[in-house]
XYZ file of C-alpha atoms in Angstrom:
714
model
C 0.000 0.000 0.000
C 1.396 3.463 -0.904
C 2.161 6.059 1.744
C -0.380 8.390 0.091
C -3.118 5.736 0.360
C -2.230 4.980 3.983
C -2.329 8.705 4.695
C -5.745 9.000 3.070
C -7.192 6.079 5.052
C -5.734 7.335 8.311
C -7.057 10.835 7.630
C -10.532 9.522 6.831
C -10.655 7.673 10.145
C -9.406 10.778 11.980
C -12.077 12.951 10.391
C -14.754 10.423 11.256
C -13.559 10.521 14.850
C -13.696 14.326 14.834
C -17.285 14.291 13.582
C -18.297 11.682 16.153
C -16.714 13.652 18.986
C -18.385 16.873 17.812
C -21.779 15.150 17.851
C -21.499 13.787 21.382
C -23.799 15.324 23.935
C -21.561 14.486 26.897
C -19.536 17.444 28.139
C -18.177 15.801 31.282
C -14.798 17.245 32.177
C -15.057 20.139 29.727
C -14.382 23.718 30.815
C -17.981 24.786 30.203
C -19.230 22.727 33.169
C -18.065 25.463 35.555
C -20.020 28.215 33.795
C -23.143 26.189 33.035
C -23.099 27.199 29.365
C -22.279 23.831 27.794
C -24.060 23.775 24.433
C -22.304 20.811 22.842
C -24.816 18.337 21.428
C -27.828 20.470 22.391
C -28.315 22.515 19.210
C -29.477 21.968 15.652
C -27.855 23.290 12.465
C -29.358 26.162 10.492
C -29.048 26.826 6.765
C -30.983 29.713 5.274
C -31.549 33.363 4.401
C -31.763 35.660 7.455
C -33.497 38.533 5.686
C -36.897 38.016 7.286
C -37.513 38.352 10.995
C -38.994 34.872 11.214
C -35.858 33.376 9.651
C -33.584 35.188 12.091
C -35.670 34.011 15.038
C -35.493 30.449 13.756
C -31.720 30.691 13.308
C -31.166 32.128 16.773
C -33.374 29.493 18.356
C -31.412 26.753 16.578
C -27.923 28.124 17.212
C -28.145 29.763 20.672
C -28.039 28.352 24.176
C -29.563 30.192 27.144
C -30.002 33.205 24.822
C -26.239 33.229 24.089
C -25.006 33.102 20.495
C -21.510 33.306 18.965
C -21.526 35.150 15.628
C -18.782 34.352 13.103
C -18.310 34.831 9.374
C -16.340 32.796 6.854
C -15.935 31.869 3.218
C -14.140 28.984 1.543
C -10.835 30.849 1.570
C -10.901 31.256 5.351
C -12.711 28.045 6.191
C -9.675 26.401 7.749
C -9.394 29.332 10.175
C -13.071 29.010 11.058
C -12.745 25.259 11.605
C -9.761 25.791 13.901
C -11.614 28.460 15.895
C -14.753 26.308 16.119
C -12.622 23.358 17.200
C -11.170 25.419 20.063
C -14.725 26.279 21.158
C -15.924 22.690 20.912
C -13.028 21.491 23.056
C -14.503 23.726 25.779
C -18.016 22.324 25.218
C -19.274 25.387 23.320
C -20.953 25.011 19.929
C -23.519 27.839 19.900
C -22.102 29.350 16.701
C -24.175 31.131 14.078
C -22.026 31.032 10.942
C -22.574 33.708 8.298
C -21.253 33.912 4.744
C -21.605 35.973 1.579
C -24.298 34.279 -0.464
C -26.563 31.283 -0.728
C -24.170 29.754 -3.270
C -21.275 30.108 -0.838
C -23.298 28.557 1.974
C -24.226 25.617 -0.258
C -20.501 24.830 -0.445
C -19.756 25.480 3.221
C -22.669 23.823 5.027
C -21.808 20.225 3.986
C -18.343 20.745 5.472
C -19.783 21.919 8.807
C -23.016 19.889 8.975
C -23.398 20.364 12.740
C -23.398 24.168 12.366
C -24.848 25.076 8.984
C -24.456 28.410 7.233
C -26.618 31.528 6.876
C -26.702 34.471 4.490
C -28.852 37.551 3.965
C -30.498 38.882 0.807
C -30.846 42.467 2.057
C -30.192 45.497 -0.147
C -26.701 46.966 -0.016
C -24.450 49.190 -2.146
C -22.831 47.299 -5.006
C -19.304 48.232 -3.902
C -19.913 46.955 -0.370
C -18.349 43.649 -1.371
C -15.820 41.068 -0.237
C -14.590 41.583 3.302
C -16.490 44.869 3.531
C -19.750 43.013 2.962
C -19.277 40.258 5.550
C -17.960 42.745 8.114
C -21.108 44.801 7.636
C -23.260 41.655 7.664
C -22.052 40.484 11.060
C -22.772 43.867 12.680
C -26.170 43.880 11.009
C -27.013 40.462 12.456
C -25.522 41.528 15.797
C -27.765 44.603 15.979
C -30.834 42.572 15.018
C -30.002 39.841 17.552
C -29.680 42.434 20.308
C -33.091 43.812 19.341
C -34.476 40.300 19.846
C -33.022 40.065 23.351
C -30.007 37.836 22.684
C -26.524 38.164 24.111
C -23.826 37.800 21.468
C -20.126 37.034 21.394
C -18.761 38.148 18.028
C -15.460 36.599 16.978
C -13.087 36.782 14.042
C -12.051 33.393 12.691
C -8.385 33.893 13.633
C -9.068 33.264 17.321
C -8.318 30.476 19.755
C -10.422 30.025 22.864
C -8.096 28.885 25.634
C -10.746 28.863 28.337
C -14.516 29.200 28.599
C -15.222 32.954 28.279
C -18.621 32.664 29.973
C -16.870 31.640 33.188
C -15.564 35.215 33.372
C -18.140 37.255 31.466
C -20.921 36.217 33.840
C -19.085 37.210 37.021
C -18.004 40.564 38.498
C -16.572 42.863 37.365
C -17.894 41.977 33.888
C -21.477 40.860 34.477
C -22.878 44.409 34.637
C -21.023 45.637 31.529
C -23.210 45.778 28.429
C -20.446 45.858 25.789
C -17.048 44.338 26.430
C -14.556 44.797 23.609
C -10.984 43.886 22.771
C -8.886 47.037 22.574
C -7.152 47.968 19.336
C -5.362 50.867 20.984
C -5.842 52.680 24.319
C -9.049 54.346 23.070
C -10.061 52.398 19.939
C -12.073 49.138 19.822
C -11.052 46.093 17.836
C -13.720 45.035 15.357
C -13.227 41.285 15.714
C -13.702 40.354 19.385
C -16.603 41.768 21.394
C -19.376 40.646 23.711
C -22.826 42.201 24.220
C -25.100 41.226 27.101
C -28.376 42.464 28.561
C -28.604 45.353 26.097
C -31.872 47.270 25.892
C -33.503 46.740 22.455
C -33.956 50.505 22.106
C -30.851 51.521 24.027
C -27.446 52.977 23.214
C -25.666 49.654 22.516
C -28.306 48.470 20.047
C -28.187 51.873 18.332
C -24.362 51.816 18.208
C -24.166 48.532 16.314
C -26.974 49.554 13.968
C -25.270 52.879 13.274
C -21.991 51.143 12.367
C -23.935 49.424 9.582
C -26.070 52.419 8.692
C -23.426 55.160 8.466
C -22.028 54.242 5.015
C -25.566 53.314 3.920
C -26.658 56.887 4.597
C -23.936 58.211 2.308
C -24.846 55.640 -0.332
C -28.519 56.711 -0.071
C -27.848 59.595 -2.483
C -25.004 57.850 -4.314
C -22.373 59.616 -2.171
C -23.415 63.070 -3.440
C -23.570 64.635 0.039
C -20.410 62.869 1.124
C -18.679 63.973 -2.063
C -19.417 67.619 -1.311
C -17.447 67.123 1.896
C -14.657 65.408 -0.079
C -15.308 62.073 1.659
C -14.118 59.281 -0.601
C -16.485 56.466 -1.521
C -16.199 53.340 0.669
C -15.363 55.520 3.686
C -16.059 53.498 6.854
C -16.701 50.330 4.862
C -14.038 48.802 7.121
C -16.103 47.932 10.184
C -13.362 48.811 12.654
C -13.190 52.363 11.282
C -16.955 52.615 11.509
C -16.885 51.334 15.082
C -14.282 53.912 16.171
C -16.303 56.638 14.445
C -19.568 55.742 16.159
C -18.016 55.116 19.594
C -17.135 58.817 19.683
C -20.869 59.580 19.279
C -21.729 57.291 22.158
C -19.192 58.921 24.465
C -20.189 62.499 23.650
C -23.912 62.444 22.922
C -23.235 64.232 19.606
C -23.194 62.851 16.061
C -19.458 63.095 15.417
C -17.350 61.769 12.545
C -13.706 61.766 13.747
C -12.673 58.644 11.829
C -14.484 59.802 8.694
C -12.317 62.926 8.863
C -9.452 60.701 7.707
C -11.474 59.824 4.605
C -10.841 63.346 3.369
C -7.856 63.719 1.099
C -4.762 65.217 2.634
C -5.153 68.609 0.952
C -8.715 69.045 2.240
C -7.741 68.004 5.761
C -5.062 70.683 5.728
C -7.612 73.457 5.066
C -8.151 75.731 8.095
C -11.925 75.069 8.070
C -11.474 71.328 8.400
C -8.715 71.712 10.944
C -11.140 73.710 13.074
C -13.912 71.111 12.594
C -11.591 68.344 13.647
C -10.455 70.257 16.715
C -14.111 70.869 17.655
C -14.892 67.155 17.267
C -12.039 66.240 19.571
C -13.276 68.756 22.119
C -16.775 67.272 22.073
C -15.470 63.702 22.289
C -13.958 64.433 25.709
C -12.305 61.007 25.630
C -9.910 61.745 28.461
C -12.816 62.843 30.635
C -15.346 60.106 29.911
C -13.091 57.077 30.419
C -12.659 55.588 33.879
C -9.698 53.412 34.825
C -9.999 51.217 37.908
C -8.708 47.962 39.384
C -11.266 45.370 40.475
C -10.764 42.343 42.751
C -11.156 38.942 41.112
C -11.813 35.478 42.603
C -8.785 33.572 43.865
C -9.294 30.921 41.179
C -8.495 33.570 38.568
C -5.153 34.691 39.983
C -2.923 32.446 37.867
C -4.745 33.710 34.778
C -4.840 37.399 35.671
C -1.404 37.499 37.235
C -2.670 38.877 40.536
C -5.662 39.559 42.831
C -7.046 42.442 40.733
C -7.724 43.224 37.109
C -7.639 46.648 35.419
C -10.687 47.865 33.540
C -11.143 50.917 31.317
C -14.793 51.818 30.810
C -17.220 54.567 29.823
C -20.979 55.070 29.704
C -22.674 54.855 26.316
C -25.104 57.746 25.724
C -27.755 57.964 23.051
C -26.405 60.585 20.615
C -28.268 63.206 18.636
C -27.307 65.531 15.786
C -28.306 68.524 17.970
C -29.027 70.633 14.911
C -25.863 69.607 13.036
C -23.709 72.497 14.359
C -21.569 74.143 11.697
C -18.523 74.036 13.963
C -18.823 70.233 13.769
C -19.071 70.248 9.983
C -22.810 70.822 9.527
C -25.089 68.066 8.154
C -23.068 64.959 7.309
C -25.952 62.923 5.892
C -28.307 63.421 2.931
C -31.547 65.132 4.058
C -33.654 62.110 3.069
C -33.089 58.417 3.556
C -32.734 56.138 0.542
C -33.369 52.469 -0.166
C -30.384 51.051 1.735
C -30.944 52.674 5.117
C -34.753 52.464 4.843
C -34.551 48.720 4.199
C -32.356 48.274 7.290
C -34.645 50.395 9.505
C -37.704 48.445 8.392
C -35.876 45.231 9.184
C -35.007 46.418 12.705
C -38.610 47.449 13.323
C -40.011 44.194 11.970
C -37.712 42.103 14.164
C -39.324 43.504 17.325
C -42.585 45.219 16.265
C -43.816 45.487 19.850
C -40.720 47.474 20.874
C -39.960 51.062 19.891
C -36.748 52.022 18.139
C -34.416 54.539 19.719
C -35.082 58.264 19.129
C -33.975 59.136 15.592
C -30.522 60.684 16.057
C -30.863 62.742 12.866
C -33.822 64.748 14.210
C -32.693 67.587 16.487
C -35.984 67.721 18.389
C -35.242 64.211 19.725
C -32.230 65.458 21.706
C -34.080 65.641 25.026
C -35.527 62.156 24.577
C -32.069 60.840 23.752
C -30.639 62.398 26.904
C -33.344 60.767 29.053
C -32.525 57.235 27.906
C -30.497 55.223 30.441
C -26.825 54.858 29.627
C -25.149 51.481 29.188
C -21.625 50.583 30.180
C -18.839 49.869 27.700
C -15.412 48.501 28.667
C -12.253 47.231 27.060
C -11.329 43.659 27.860
C -8.316 43.298 30.137
C -5.336 41.951 28.237
C -5.681 38.471 29.754
C -9.302 38.216 28.614
C -8.930 39.262 24.988
C -5.930 40.605 23.070
C -3.886 39.990 19.926
C -0.786 37.888 19.397
C 1.558 40.736 18.584
C 0.750 42.645 21.761
C 0.575 39.642 24.101
C 1.023 36.181 22.623
C 4.561 36.648 21.299
C 5.661 37.856 24.733
C 5.032 34.394 26.152
C 1.710 34.915 27.955
C -0.049 32.280 25.826
C 2.573 29.612 26.524
C 2.189 27.646 29.806
C 5.870 26.657 29.688
C 6.833 30.337 29.763
C 4.288 31.454 32.383
C 5.143 28.453 34.523
C 1.511 27.432 35.060
C -1.293 28.127 32.575
C -1.795 30.154 29.428
C -2.649 33.631 30.686
C -5.299 34.200 28.039
C -8.970 33.393 27.492
C -9.615 34.701 23.947
C -6.404 34.593 21.928
C -6.773 36.679 18.763
C -3.998 36.290 16.192
C -5.060 39.580 14.535
C -2.038 41.205 12.878
C 1.547 39.965 12.665
C 3.698 43.068 12.273
C 6.766 41.414 10.792
C 8.226 39.931 7.601
C 5.804 37.030 7.250
C 2.845 36.259 5.026
C -0.125 37.414 7.118
C -2.547 34.662 6.077
C 0.084 31.996 6.678
C 1.058 33.529 10.009
C -2.510 33.251 11.254
C -2.260 29.460 10.804
C 1.242 29.261 12.227
C 0.428 30.825 15.607
C -1.866 27.962 16.742
C 0.639 25.474 15.280
C 3.414 26.945 17.410
C 1.225 26.606 20.516
C 0.388 22.961 19.666
C -3.275 23.945 19.344
C -3.679 23.271 15.625
C -5.985 20.432 14.557
C -4.120 18.880 11.630
C -7.125 16.916 10.390
C -9.225 20.004 9.647
C -7.418 21.431 6.561
C -8.465 18.316 4.655
C -12.095 19.112 5.427
C -11.657 22.738 4.420
C -9.850 22.354 1.113
C -9.183 18.690 0.432
C -5.463 19.343 0.589
C -2.574 18.332 2.782
C -1.945 20.627 5.727
C 1.611 21.669 4.856
C 2.500 24.944 3.164
C 5.082 22.956 1.145
C 2.167 21.303 -0.664
C 1.145 24.582 -2.304
C 1.924 24.068 -5.983
C 2.577 20.333 -5.685
C -0.984 19.124 -6.203
C -1.372 15.370 -5.828
C 2.404 14.966 -5.608
C 2.332 16.187 -2.018
C 1.722 12.611 -0.886
C 5.240 11.848 -2.175
C 6.841 14.589 -0.071
C 10.244 13.701 1.387
C 12.300 15.806 3.774
C 15.816 16.427 4.986
C 16.567 17.868 8.412
C 19.347 18.435 10.874
C 19.466 15.662 13.436
C 18.065 16.749 16.819
C 21.563 16.661 18.307
C 22.939 18.830 15.507
C 20.120 21.349 15.711
C 20.852 21.844 19.411
C 24.350 22.986 18.437
C 22.830 26.054 16.759
C 22.548 27.514 20.237
C 26.342 27.876 20.135
C 26.313 29.791 16.866
C 27.960 33.172 17.103
C 25.992 35.335 14.702
C 23.296 35.631 12.085
C 26.139 35.404 9.587
C 26.988 31.893 10.758
C 23.368 30.754 11.055
C 22.630 31.868 7.478
C 25.685 30.038 6.142
C 24.692 26.829 7.966
C 21.072 26.939 6.809
C 22.173 27.584 3.226
C 24.031 24.292 3.373
C 20.826 22.530 4.410
C 18.910 24.280 1.604
C 21.526 23.108 -0.904
C 21.154 19.516 0.289
C 17.395 19.771 -0.116
C 17.756 20.930 -3.708
C 20.394 18.327 -4.539
C 18.225 15.500 -3.159
C 14.855 16.984 -4.263
C 13.607 17.115 -0.684
C 11.803 19.668 1.416
C 14.026 21.232 4.058
C 12.982 21.323 7.705
C 13.949 24.888 8.557
C 15.781 24.872 11.904
C 15.031 26.920 14.981
C 17.420 28.140 17.634
C 17.163 28.094 21.419
C 15.849 31.505 22.417
C 18.706 31.858 24.910
C 21.213 31.873 22.026
C 23.309 34.930 22.825
C 22.780 36.817 19.566
C 19.028 36.023 19.614
C 18.187 37.000 23.205
C 20.655 39.928 23.222
C 20.978 39.534 26.977
C 17.221 39.742 27.649
C 15.704 37.115 30.007
C 13.777 34.268 28.352
C 12.494 32.442 31.440
C 9.270 34.380 32.045
C 6.930 36.847 30.334
C 7.124 39.360 28.914
C 9.648 37.986 26.437
C 11.476 40.766 24.599
C 12.889 39.047 21.546
C 12.049 41.663 18.927
C 10.028 41.309 15.764
C 12.249 38.763 14.011
C 11.531 35.773 16.231
C 8.565 33.520 16.848
C 9.094 31.991 20.322
C 7.551 28.592 21.094
C 8.047 25.725 23.502
C 8.771 22.119 22.673
C 6.758 19.438 24.434
C 9.721 19.094 26.790
C 9.490 22.781 27.653
C 12.543 24.076 25.757
C 11.953 27.616 24.469
C 12.853 27.837 20.785
C 12.920 30.765 18.372
C 11.951 30.434 14.701
C 12.653 33.325 12.302
C 9.331 34.795 11.166
C 10.543 35.289 7.562
C 10.397 31.501 7.066
C 6.606 31.949 7.108
C 6.384 32.876 3.442
C 5.572 31.026 0.237
C 9.132 31.665 -0.993
C 10.574 29.511 1.813
C 7.897 26.821 1.919
C 5.732 26.384 -1.191
C 6.473 24.005 -4.025
C 8.147 21.515 -1.705
C 10.821 23.950 -0.526
C 10.433 23.622 3.212
C 8.579 22.612 6.344
C 8.190 24.568 9.553
C 9.126 22.729 12.771
C 5.508 22.018 13.760
C 4.716 20.742 10.278
C 7.688 18.382 10.547
C 6.484 17.216 13.943
C 3.197 16.217 12.310
C 4.954 14.756 9.250
C 7.168 12.665 11.517
C 4.144 11.419 13.486
C 2.409 10.348 10.276
C 5.306 7.969 9.603
C 5.503 6.510 13.095
C 5.251 2.732 12.871
C 5.375 2.719 9.082
C 7.928 0.393 7.500
C 10.131 3.238 6.347
C 13.636 4.047 7.434
C 15.100 7.384 8.337
C 18.809 7.549 7.584
C 21.304 9.800 9.265
C 24.061 11.197 7.075
C 27.369 11.717 8.824
C 30.008 13.932 7.250
C 33.618 12.914 7.787
C 36.736 15.007 7.351
C 40.179 15.295 8.844
C 40.093 16.761 12.330
C 41.204 20.326 12.874
C 44.464 20.860 14.627
C 43.955 22.767 17.839
C 45.542 25.908 16.408
C 43.159 25.751 13.419
C 39.936 25.886 15.449
C 37.755 28.689 14.253
C 38.056 31.747 16.431
C 36.590 34.346 14.093
C 34.084 36.686 15.685
C 31.214 35.556 13.464
C 31.749 31.798 13.841
C 31.526 29.323 16.702
C 30.696 26.098 14.882
C 33.335 26.021 12.171
C 34.682 22.615 13.127
C 31.221 21.099 12.499
C 30.927 22.413 8.913
C 32.071 20.084 6.132
C 32.394 21.018 2.468
C 31.080 18.389 0.070
C 30.814 17.975 -3.693
C 27.187 17.623 -4.759
C 27.768 15.425 -7.830
C 29.829 12.684 -6.201
C 27.706 12.656 -3.062
C 24.357 12.468 -4.834
C 25.418 9.451 -6.859
C 26.345 7.628 -3.663
C 23.078 8.507 -1.926
C 20.611 7.101 -4.460
C 19.917 4.155 -2.140
C 18.118 6.569 0.192
C 15.676 7.862 -2.404
C 12.659 6.018 -0.957
C 13.199 7.048 2.646
C 10.839 9.852 3.696
C 13.182 11.421 6.254
C 16.931 11.941 6.087
C 18.835 13.541 8.956
C 22.119 15.388 8.609
C 24.594 14.774 11.395
C 26.956 17.583 10.360
C 26.564 21.046 8.957
C 27.578 21.164 5.305
C 28.665 23.576 2.622
C 27.714 22.222 -0.794
C 29.683 22.748 -4.016
C 27.609 22.418 -7.215
C 29.823 21.487 -10.205
C 29.152 22.897 -13.687
C 27.280 19.705 -14.603
C 24.631 20.620 -11.987
C 23.970 24.135 -13.253
C 20.202 23.706 -12.936
C 20.555 22.741 -9.275
C 22.901 25.665 -8.695
C 20.337 28.042 -10.200
C 17.589 26.599 -7.989
C 19.857 27.070 -4.979
C 20.620 30.671 -5.932
C 16.876 31.295 -6.349
C 15.921 30.013 -2.901
C 18.749 31.998 -1.312
C 17.521 35.116 -3.056
C 13.805 34.625 -2.416
C 13.706 33.129 1.090
C 14.715 36.220 3.045
C 16.109 34.302 6.020
C 18.967 33.358 3.680
C 19.070 36.687 1.854
C 21.494 39.296 3.105
C 19.149 42.088 2.040
C 16.682 40.978 4.714
C 16.762 42.730 8.054
C 15.793 42.280 11.626
C 12.917 44.531 12.690
C 12.793 45.544 16.334
C 9.482 46.966 17.531
C 9.471 49.515 20.305
C 6.153 48.900 22.060
C 7.047 51.458 24.711
C 6.734 54.126 22.061
C 4.474 54.385 19.046
C 3.046 50.960 18.197
C 4.609 49.609 15.028
C 7.620 51.912 15.127
C 10.509 50.085 13.440
C 14.227 50.455 13.898
C 15.762 48.425 11.096
C 19.115 46.806 11.773
C 20.968 45.405 8.739
C 22.089 41.798 8.932
C 25.745 40.848 8.701
C 26.961 40.975 5.120
C 26.942 37.561 3.450
C 27.136 37.275 -0.320
C 25.799 34.261 -2.203
C 29.336 33.244 -3.111
C 30.799 33.601 0.397
C 32.786 30.597 1.526
C 35.053 30.694 4.563
C 38.579 29.872 3.443
C 39.083 27.453 6.317
C 36.404 24.946 5.244
C 37.618 21.369 4.855
C 36.398 18.834 2.323
C 34.649 15.691 3.478
C 32.313 12.868 2.454
C 28.798 11.843 3.517
C 28.143 8.379 4.859
C 25.030 6.604 6.115
C 25.720 6.353 9.811
C 22.561 4.638 10.991
C 19.135 3.600 9.804
C 16.019 2.475 11.607
C 12.272 2.635 11.811
C 10.926 6.114 12.489
C 9.735 6.320 16.054
């Protein structure tokens, strides 16, 4: 039986097991038992159009538990991310997800893949250019606002999240249980659009209005085909990004005025520089009163939380949401920002909101100045930013070690882990998959369900040939020696030798990591507890044995991985496990050369491992190694420098290409250090040590490769 067939059969059995587990009603031992919100096995799937009120009620009844629903959106491109996020919820006993997507046609493709959840769409009217991500971002806030009107509590999540603990265990206790809107922070005063929770909101109150207004604001400009907005020099699609719309509307809720501070940035630079608009912006900031309306306080938490929170209290930044009003559209605030009459898009949405709860009034129309007094009489609702341990992104918290129990010394100090943005030299979409891999929280069976492909990035471009993937790696003992490397210069030279071996043998390379306490990696900073301060170049992660390793982020790119070029360490861990017990051998190649005399030992500043590097001739070695061609894994027991003779010009060109394109090996790449004590995202670029493609230390000695040992992969 071929390895590919065995893989397929094993994967089919694994997927069957996943589906069986997901369908079980038993939640014994799951985290949700403590909160009482276990929904696993208690819900029914929903597939359908949510445009009508009756359809939305049916969907919420099917997909909610105790009036709690988790709203998420996906498409086929992001389905693996959704499956991973849903898997993290199901491991906690939570399955009350309402999944939204673009269209009925998209849901017809998605729902068979997630039969226990289903898929919903909406056929409402919307501007033609509100498409792609803009559309689904708007859709989820639309469904959120409508769900709040119907009396549901909603947790809204991006798909690039991992749930590390049951959020309801915390959201339903002080100090959070009397907060209406709890939101991940994007910055000290801006909300993140992808992680928020709404509970006990009044159907005609400020929170319900806020989420409806996020949807409605660009609709109002589209009502007259952006004519009114155009007169103010606002570009079309302004606030189509939901996070911008959220920040814009939150200013209204804090001030009681209809303000447009984020929309001000939709003006072109020349218009913003005009004295009139500078004055309008200054007036908006004055009315926002952000530094006055926010309250910062520390609240005691139960003793059972202390390992998670890092102490007996938790900080909380909050404000009171007020119902805003245009208050006559004062000229000092820019005058009327909306067309005088509503059009089809906003009217359709208003009718929908009214139809969802016909027995309940809507909030006072914020565009009518005479409603100002009524707006001021409405009770306020409390808004707060989640503490960092409850909900925050990888770049601001996860990479500093707080998500890694081996670094914290006890548990992951995070409940909702949001990958969000990776501000470094990595492919963003790939990085979002890599973060859960590095934390050993990635379900390797799920990519097959999402796309019918193998889970490795190396498979991109290989098609069906991915089942024939073979790899070459440093032996575990050799990789540990990298901790004694003296510089980036030396590391790059060593890894280039591995890349050359991969090309010569037509194998994917397992890109090596370094211990984070390597002197030139840690730069003297401690690596035994959070916060880790390793800079933007390194992805820190712990082995199962608890060793803290650092992988260069630039490996996480198609140029280093796709087309069979390379595997990341967690991919190799899975690849290795897939061969455990199979009747395949993994050979170790040992390079032999004459020993260095003591006076010849390398003492150059940039090198500490010179005596372990052996120069070999690719042509003679490859002929001798043909007997290993069927073995899936080959280990190198020495570092090598490979010489390609003229007869292997094609291999030499392939080697030059990977060195040029995979920036870890490219001397034009650079290490980015991010100063989070200053402006977020500020970069101080430090050039790497110079290393040309043709560089070869003069002291290298020639050697030969030999098969040292062979055995069954274990």
